[in-house]
Amino acid sequence: QVQLVESGGGLVQAGGSLRLSCASSGRTFTNYAVAWFLQAPGKEREIVAAVSGIGITTIYSDSLKGRFTISRDNAKNTVYLEMNTLKPEDTAVYFCATRRSYATRNQGDYDYWGQGTQVTVSS
């Protein structure tokens, strides 16, 4: 069983930045791809970014690429999401998820999920 804990969310003004963290309890962390998804109020969950186990492959949402960056520190069993130039429409609950395989953009492919962290961007 893998447990994921997100942190780093909060309230930020438009144009600001946040860094989210996703800490994993799993062993052999390098075998696991990790993804970030967001769910805005009244909308379906969608991919933000994903990274392969050793960090070579990254996948991004076309609409967010360029402002958001995913990275991982396998020594700390942690994946990060750096979010810059935040906009009010980025307001959502952000979830991290993991699977013991390659990175994909499909939420149905991920087996373990965190509880989410709220990001609110004020105008």
mmCIF file with all atom_site columns, C-alpha atoms in Angstrom:
data_model
loop_
_atom_site.group_PDB
_atom_site.id
_atom_site.type_symbol
_atom_site.label_atom_id
_atom_site.label_alt_id
_atom_site.label_comp_id
_atom_site.label_asym_id
_atom_site.label_entity_id
_atom_site.label_seq_id
_atom_site.pdbx_PDB_ins_code
_atom_site.Cartn_x
_atom_site.Cartn_y
_atom_site.Cartn_z
_atom_site.occupancy
_atom_site.B_iso_or_equiv
_atom_site.pdbx_formal_charge
_atom_site.auth_seq_id
_atom_site.auth_comp_id
_atom_site.auth_asym_id
_atom_site.auth_atom_id
_atom_site.pdbx_PDB_model_num
ATOM 1   C CA . GLN A 1 1   ? 0.000   0.000  0.000   1.00 0.00 ? 1   GLN A CA 1
ATOM 2   C CA . VAL A 1 2   ? 1.310   3.427  -0.957  1.00 0.00 ? 2   VAL A CA 1
ATOM 3   C CA . GLN A 1 3   ? 0.242   6.564  0.862   1.00 0.00 ? 3   GLN A CA 1
ATOM 4   C CA . LEU A 1 4   ? 0.569   10.010 -0.644  1.00 0.00 ? 4   LEU A CA 1
ATOM 5   C CA . VAL A 1 5   ? 0.395   13.287 1.245   1.00 0.00 ? 5   VAL A CA 1
ATOM 6   C CA . GLU A 1 6   ? 0.114   16.598 -0.559  1.00 0.00 ? 6   GLU A CA 1
ATOM 7   C CA . SER A 1 7   ? 1.145   19.904 0.952   1.00 0.00 ? 7   SER A CA 1
ATOM 8   C CA . GLY A 1 8   ? 1.887   23.460 -0.091  1.00 0.00 ? 8   GLY A CA 1
ATOM 9   C CA . GLY A 1 9   ? -1.541  24.650 -1.151  1.00 0.00 ? 9   GLY A CA 1
ATOM 10  C CA . GLY A 1 10  ? -3.050  27.884 0.030   1.00 0.00 ? 10  GLY A CA 1
ATOM 11  C CA . LEU A 1 11  ? -4.282  31.299 -0.961  1.00 0.00 ? 11  LEU A CA 1
ATOM 12  C CA . VAL A 1 12  ? -2.179  33.346 -3.363  1.00 0.00 ? 12  VAL A CA 1
ATOM 13  C CA . GLN A 1 13  ? -2.747  36.468 -5.417  1.00 0.00 ? 13  GLN A CA 1
ATOM 14  C CA . ALA A 1 14  ? -2.899  36.312 -9.181  1.00 0.00 ? 14  ALA A CA 1
ATOM 15  C CA . GLY A 1 15  ? 0.595   36.397 -10.643 1.00 0.00 ? 15  GLY A CA 1
ATOM 16  C CA . GLY A 1 16  ? 2.068   34.669 -7.631  1.00 0.00 ? 16  GLY A CA 1
ATOM 17  C CA . SER A 1 17  ? 3.694   31.276 -7.244  1.00 0.00 ? 17  SER A CA 1
ATOM 18  C CA . LEU A 1 18  ? 3.265   28.159 -5.161  1.00 0.00 ? 18  LEU A CA 1
ATOM 19  C CA . ARG A 1 19  ? 5.137   24.904 -4.867  1.00 0.00 ? 19  ARG A CA 1
ATOM 20  C CA . LEU A 1 20  ? 3.157   21.806 -4.052  1.00 0.00 ? 20  LEU A CA 1
ATOM 21  C CA . SER A 1 21  ? 4.760   18.708 -2.596  1.00 0.00 ? 21  SER A CA 1
ATOM 22  C CA . CYS A 1 22  ? 3.649   15.104 -2.760  1.00 0.00 ? 22  CYS A CA 1
ATOM 23  C CA . ALA A 1 23  ? 5.357   12.807 -0.282  1.00 0.00 ? 23  ALA A CA 1
ATOM 24  C CA . SER A 1 24  ? 5.141   9.058  -0.786  1.00 0.00 ? 24  SER A CA 1
ATOM 25  C CA . SER A 1 25  ? 5.418   6.309  1.784   1.00 0.00 ? 25  SER A CA 1
ATOM 26  C CA . GLY A 1 26  ? 6.172   3.679  -0.823  1.00 0.00 ? 26  GLY A CA 1
ATOM 27  C CA . ARG A 1 27  ? 9.408   1.803  -1.196  1.00 0.00 ? 27  ARG A CA 1
ATOM 28  C CA . THR A 1 28  ? 11.276  1.649  -4.477  1.00 0.00 ? 28  THR A CA 1
ATOM 29  C CA . PHE A 1 29  ? 9.943   5.083  -5.320  1.00 0.00 ? 29  PHE A CA 1
ATOM 30  C CA . THR A 1 30  ? 11.891  5.095  -8.559  1.00 0.00 ? 30  THR A CA 1
ATOM 31  C CA . ASN A 1 31  ? 9.562   2.394  -9.897  1.00 0.00 ? 31  ASN A CA 1
ATOM 32  C CA . TYR A 1 32  ? 6.561   4.687  -9.618  1.00 0.00 ? 32  TYR A CA 1
ATOM 33  C CA . ALA A 1 33  ? 5.342   7.358  -11.963 1.00 0.00 ? 33  ALA A CA 1
ATOM 34  C CA . VAL A 1 34  ? 3.636   10.279 -10.229 1.00 0.00 ? 34  VAL A CA 1
ATOM 35  C CA . ALA A 1 35  ? 1.088   12.696 -11.614 1.00 0.00 ? 35  ALA A CA 1
ATOM 36  C CA . TRP A 1 36  ? -0.665  15.837 -10.501 1.00 0.00 ? 36  TRP A CA 1
ATOM 37  C CA . PHE A 1 37  ? -4.314  16.379 -11.321 1.00 0.00 ? 37  PHE A CA 1
ATOM 38  C CA . LEU A 1 38  ? -6.589  19.284 -10.561 1.00 0.00 ? 38  LEU A CA 1
ATOM 39  C CA . GLN A 1 39  ? -10.312 19.484 -9.993  1.00 0.00 ? 39  GLN A CA 1
ATOM 40  C CA . ALA A 1 40  ? -11.902 22.882 -10.216 1.00 0.00 ? 40  ALA A CA 1
ATOM 41  C CA . PRO A 1 41  ? -15.322 23.532 -8.693  1.00 0.00 ? 41  PRO A CA 1
ATOM 42  C CA . GLY A 1 42  ? -18.046 21.918 -10.766 1.00 0.00 ? 42  GLY A CA 1
ATOM 43  C CA . LYS A 1 43  ? -15.594 20.421 -13.231 1.00 0.00 ? 43  LYS A CA 1
ATOM 44  C CA . GLU A 1 44  ? -14.020 17.059 -13.881 1.00 0.00 ? 44  GLU A CA 1
ATOM 45  C CA . ARG A 1 45  ? -10.570 16.157 -12.692 1.00 0.00 ? 45  ARG A CA 1
ATOM 46  C CA . GLU A 1 46  ? -7.891  16.783 -15.286 1.00 0.00 ? 46  GLU A CA 1
ATOM 47  C CA . ILE A 1 47  ? -4.201  16.167 -15.750 1.00 0.00 ? 47  ILE A CA 1
ATOM 48  C CA . VAL A 1 48  ? -1.697  18.832 -14.800 1.00 0.00 ? 48  VAL A CA 1
ATOM 49  C CA . ALA A 1 49  ? 1.565   16.960 -15.218 1.00 0.00 ? 49  ALA A CA 1
ATOM 50  C CA . ALA A 1 50  ? 3.184   13.576 -14.754 1.00 0.00 ? 50  ALA A CA 1
ATOM 51  C CA . VAL A 1 51  ? 6.734   12.362 -14.321 1.00 0.00 ? 51  VAL A CA 1
ATOM 52  C CA . SER A 1 52  ? 8.312   8.962  -14.777 1.00 0.00 ? 52  SER A CA 1
ATOM 53  C CA . GLY A 1 53  ? 10.001  7.063  -11.981 1.00 0.00 ? 53  GLY A CA 1
ATOM 54  C CA . ILE A 1 54  ? 13.499  8.365  -12.587 1.00 0.00 ? 54  ILE A CA 1
ATOM 55  C CA . GLY A 1 55  ? 12.313  11.707 -13.862 1.00 0.00 ? 55  GLY A CA 1
ATOM 56  C CA . ILE A 1 56  ? 13.360  11.377 -17.481 1.00 0.00 ? 56  ILE A CA 1
ATOM 57  C CA . THR A 1 57  ? 9.877   11.592 -18.978 1.00 0.00 ? 57  THR A CA 1
ATOM 58  C CA . THR A 1 58  ? 7.447   14.387 -18.203 1.00 0.00 ? 58  THR A CA 1
ATOM 59  C CA . ILE A 1 59  ? 3.931   14.991 -19.486 1.00 0.00 ? 59  ILE A CA 1
ATOM 60  C CA . TYR A 1 60  ? 2.072   18.273 -19.243 1.00 0.00 ? 60  TYR A CA 1
ATOM 61  C CA . SER A 1 61  ? -1.360  19.603 -19.877 1.00 0.00 ? 61  SER A CA 1
ATOM 62  C CA . ASP A 1 62  ? -1.162  21.661 -23.038 1.00 0.00 ? 62  ASP A CA 1
ATOM 63  C CA . SER A 1 63  ? -2.917  24.559 -21.348 1.00 0.00 ? 63  SER A CA 1
ATOM 64  C CA . LEU A 1 64  ? -0.606  24.655 -18.319 1.00 0.00 ? 64  LEU A CA 1
ATOM 65  C CA . LYS A 1 65  ? 2.741   23.830 -19.846 1.00 0.00 ? 65  LYS A CA 1
ATOM 66  C CA . GLY A 1 66  ? 5.118   26.738 -19.502 1.00 0.00 ? 66  GLY A CA 1
ATOM 67  C CA . ARG A 1 67  ? 3.732   27.936 -16.188 1.00 0.00 ? 67  ARG A CA 1
ATOM 68  C CA . PHE A 1 68  ? 3.839   24.671 -14.227 1.00 0.00 ? 68  PHE A CA 1
ATOM 69  C CA . THR A 1 69  ? 6.848   22.405 -13.732 1.00 0.00 ? 69  THR A CA 1
ATOM 70  C CA . ILE A 1 70  ? 6.899   18.912 -12.272 1.00 0.00 ? 70  ILE A CA 1
ATOM 71  C CA . SER A 1 71  ? 10.021  17.480 -10.672 1.00 0.00 ? 71  SER A CA 1
ATOM 72  C CA . ARG A 1 72  ? 10.972  14.797 -8.224  1.00 0.00 ? 72  ARG A CA 1
ATOM 73  C CA . ASP A 1 73  ? 13.566  14.101 -5.554  1.00 0.00 ? 73  ASP A CA 1
ATOM 74  C CA . ASN A 1 74  ? 13.736  10.352 -5.203  1.00 0.00 ? 74  ASN A CA 1
ATOM 75  C CA . ALA A 1 75  ? 16.045  10.598 -2.213  1.00 0.00 ? 75  ALA A CA 1
ATOM 76  C CA . LYS A 1 76  ? 13.161  12.271 -0.388  1.00 0.00 ? 76  LYS A CA 1
ATOM 77  C CA . ASN A 1 77  ? 10.356  10.211 -1.973  1.00 0.00 ? 77  ASN A CA 1
ATOM 78  C CA . THR A 1 78  ? 8.785   13.484 -3.020  1.00 0.00 ? 78  THR A CA 1
ATOM 79  C CA . VAL A 1 79  ? 7.400   14.991 -6.191  1.00 0.00 ? 79  VAL A CA 1
ATOM 80  C CA . TYR A 1 80  ? 6.935   18.717 -6.614  1.00 0.00 ? 80  TYR A CA 1
ATOM 81  C CA . LEU A 1 81  ? 4.720   20.934 -8.709  1.00 0.00 ? 81  LEU A CA 1
ATOM 82  C CA . GLU A 1 82  ? 6.060   24.435 -9.199  1.00 0.00 ? 82  GLU A CA 1
ATOM 83  C CA . MET A 1 83  ? 3.253   26.771 -10.233 1.00 0.00 ? 83  MET A CA 1
ATOM 84  C CA . ASN A 1 84  ? 4.084   30.223 -11.536 1.00 0.00 ? 84  ASN A CA 1
ATOM 85  C CA . THR A 1 85  ? 2.105   33.183 -12.831 1.00 0.00 ? 85  THR A CA 1
ATOM 86  C CA . LEU A 1 86  ? -0.980  31.806 -11.172 1.00 0.00 ? 86  LEU A CA 1
ATOM 87  C CA . LYS A 1 87  ? -4.394  32.828 -12.444 1.00 0.00 ? 87  LYS A CA 1
ATOM 88  C CA . PRO A 1 88  ? -7.799  32.767 -10.743 1.00 0.00 ? 88  PRO A CA 1
ATOM 89  C CA . GLU A 1 89  ? -8.811  29.948 -13.078 1.00 0.00 ? 89  GLU A CA 1
ATOM 90  C CA . ASP A 1 90  ? -6.058  27.797 -11.535 1.00 0.00 ? 90  ASP A CA 1
ATOM 91  C CA . THR A 1 91  ? -8.160  27.643 -8.370  1.00 0.00 ? 91  THR A CA 1
ATOM 92  C CA . ALA A 1 92  ? -8.805  23.977 -7.689  1.00 0.00 ? 92  ALA A CA 1
ATOM 93  C CA . VAL A 1 93  ? -8.022  21.040 -5.468  1.00 0.00 ? 93  VAL A CA 1
ATOM 94  C CA . TYR A 1 94  ? -4.750  19.528 -6.588  1.00 0.00 ? 94  TYR A CA 1
ATOM 95  C CA . PHE A 1 95  ? -4.220  15.796 -6.199  1.00 0.00 ? 95  PHE A CA 1
ATOM 96  C CA . CYS A 1 96  ? -1.157  13.688 -6.661  1.00 0.00 ? 96  CYS A CA 1
ATOM 97  C CA . ALA A 1 97  ? -1.399  10.077 -7.768  1.00 0.00 ? 97  ALA A CA 1
ATOM 98  C CA . THR A 1 98  ? 1.008   7.268  -8.438  1.00 0.00 ? 98  THR A CA 1
ATOM 99  C CA . ARG A 1 99  ? 1.291   4.000  -10.314 1.00 0.00 ? 99  ARG A CA 1
ATOM 100 C CA . ARG A 1 100 ? 3.986   1.347  -10.491 1.00 0.00 ? 100 ARG A CA 1
ATOM 101 C CA . SER A 1 101 ? 4.590   1.856  -14.182 1.00 0.00 ? 101 SER A CA 1
ATOM 102 C CA . TYR A 1 102 ? 5.261   4.509  -16.777 1.00 0.00 ? 102 TYR A CA 1
ATOM 103 C CA . ALA A 1 103 ? 3.731   7.984  -16.645 1.00 0.00 ? 103 ALA A CA 1
ATOM 104 C CA . THR A 1 104 ? 0.437   8.636  -18.380 1.00 0.00 ? 104 THR A CA 1
ATOM 105 C CA . ARG A 1 105 ? -2.088  11.465 -18.471 1.00 0.00 ? 105 ARG A CA 1
ATOM 106 C CA . ASN A 1 106 ? -5.069  9.240  -17.700 1.00 0.00 ? 106 ASN A CA 1
ATOM 107 C CA . GLN A 1 107 ? -6.385  9.365  -14.153 1.00 0.00 ? 107 GLN A CA 1
ATOM 108 C CA . GLY A 1 108 ? -7.813  5.865  -14.473 1.00 0.00 ? 108 GLY A CA 1
ATOM 109 C CA . ASP A 1 109 ? -4.294  4.490  -14.806 1.00 0.00 ? 109 ASP A CA 1
ATOM 110 C CA . TYR A 1 110 ? -3.263  5.601  -11.309 1.00 0.00 ? 110 TYR A CA 1
ATOM 111 C CA . ASP A 1 111 ? -3.720  3.304  -8.351  1.00 0.00 ? 111 ASP A CA 1
ATOM 112 C CA . TYR A 1 112 ? -2.969  5.465  -5.332  1.00 0.00 ? 112 TYR A CA 1
ATOM 113 C CA . TRP A 1 113 ? -4.170  8.959  -4.613  1.00 0.00 ? 113 TRP A CA 1
ATOM 114 C CA . GLY A 1 114 ? -3.590  11.640 -2.034  1.00 0.00 ? 114 GLY A CA 1
ATOM 115 C CA . GLN A 1 115 ? -6.397  13.560 -0.390  1.00 0.00 ? 115 GLN A CA 1
ATOM 116 C CA . GLY A 1 116 ? -5.671  16.755 -2.260  1.00 0.00 ? 116 GLY A CA 1
ATOM 117 C CA . THR A 1 117 ? -4.589  20.247 -1.380  1.00 0.00 ? 117 THR A CA 1
ATOM 118 C CA . GLN A 1 118 ? -6.603  23.378 -2.067  1.00 0.00 ? 118 GLN A CA 1
ATOM 119 C CA . VAL A 1 119 ? -5.112  26.141 -4.172  1.00 0.00 ? 119 VAL A CA 1
ATOM 120 C CA . THR A 1 120 ? -7.023  29.397 -4.329  1.00 0.00 ? 120 THR A CA 1
ATOM 121 C CA . VAL A 1 121 ? -5.877  32.234 -6.554  1.00 0.00 ? 121 VAL A CA 1
ATOM 122 C CA . SER A 1 122 ? -7.441  35.616 -5.867  1.00 0.00 ? 122 SER A CA 1
ATOM 123 C CA . SER A 1 123 ? -7.781  38.299 -8.516  1.00 0.00 ? 123 SER A CA 1
#
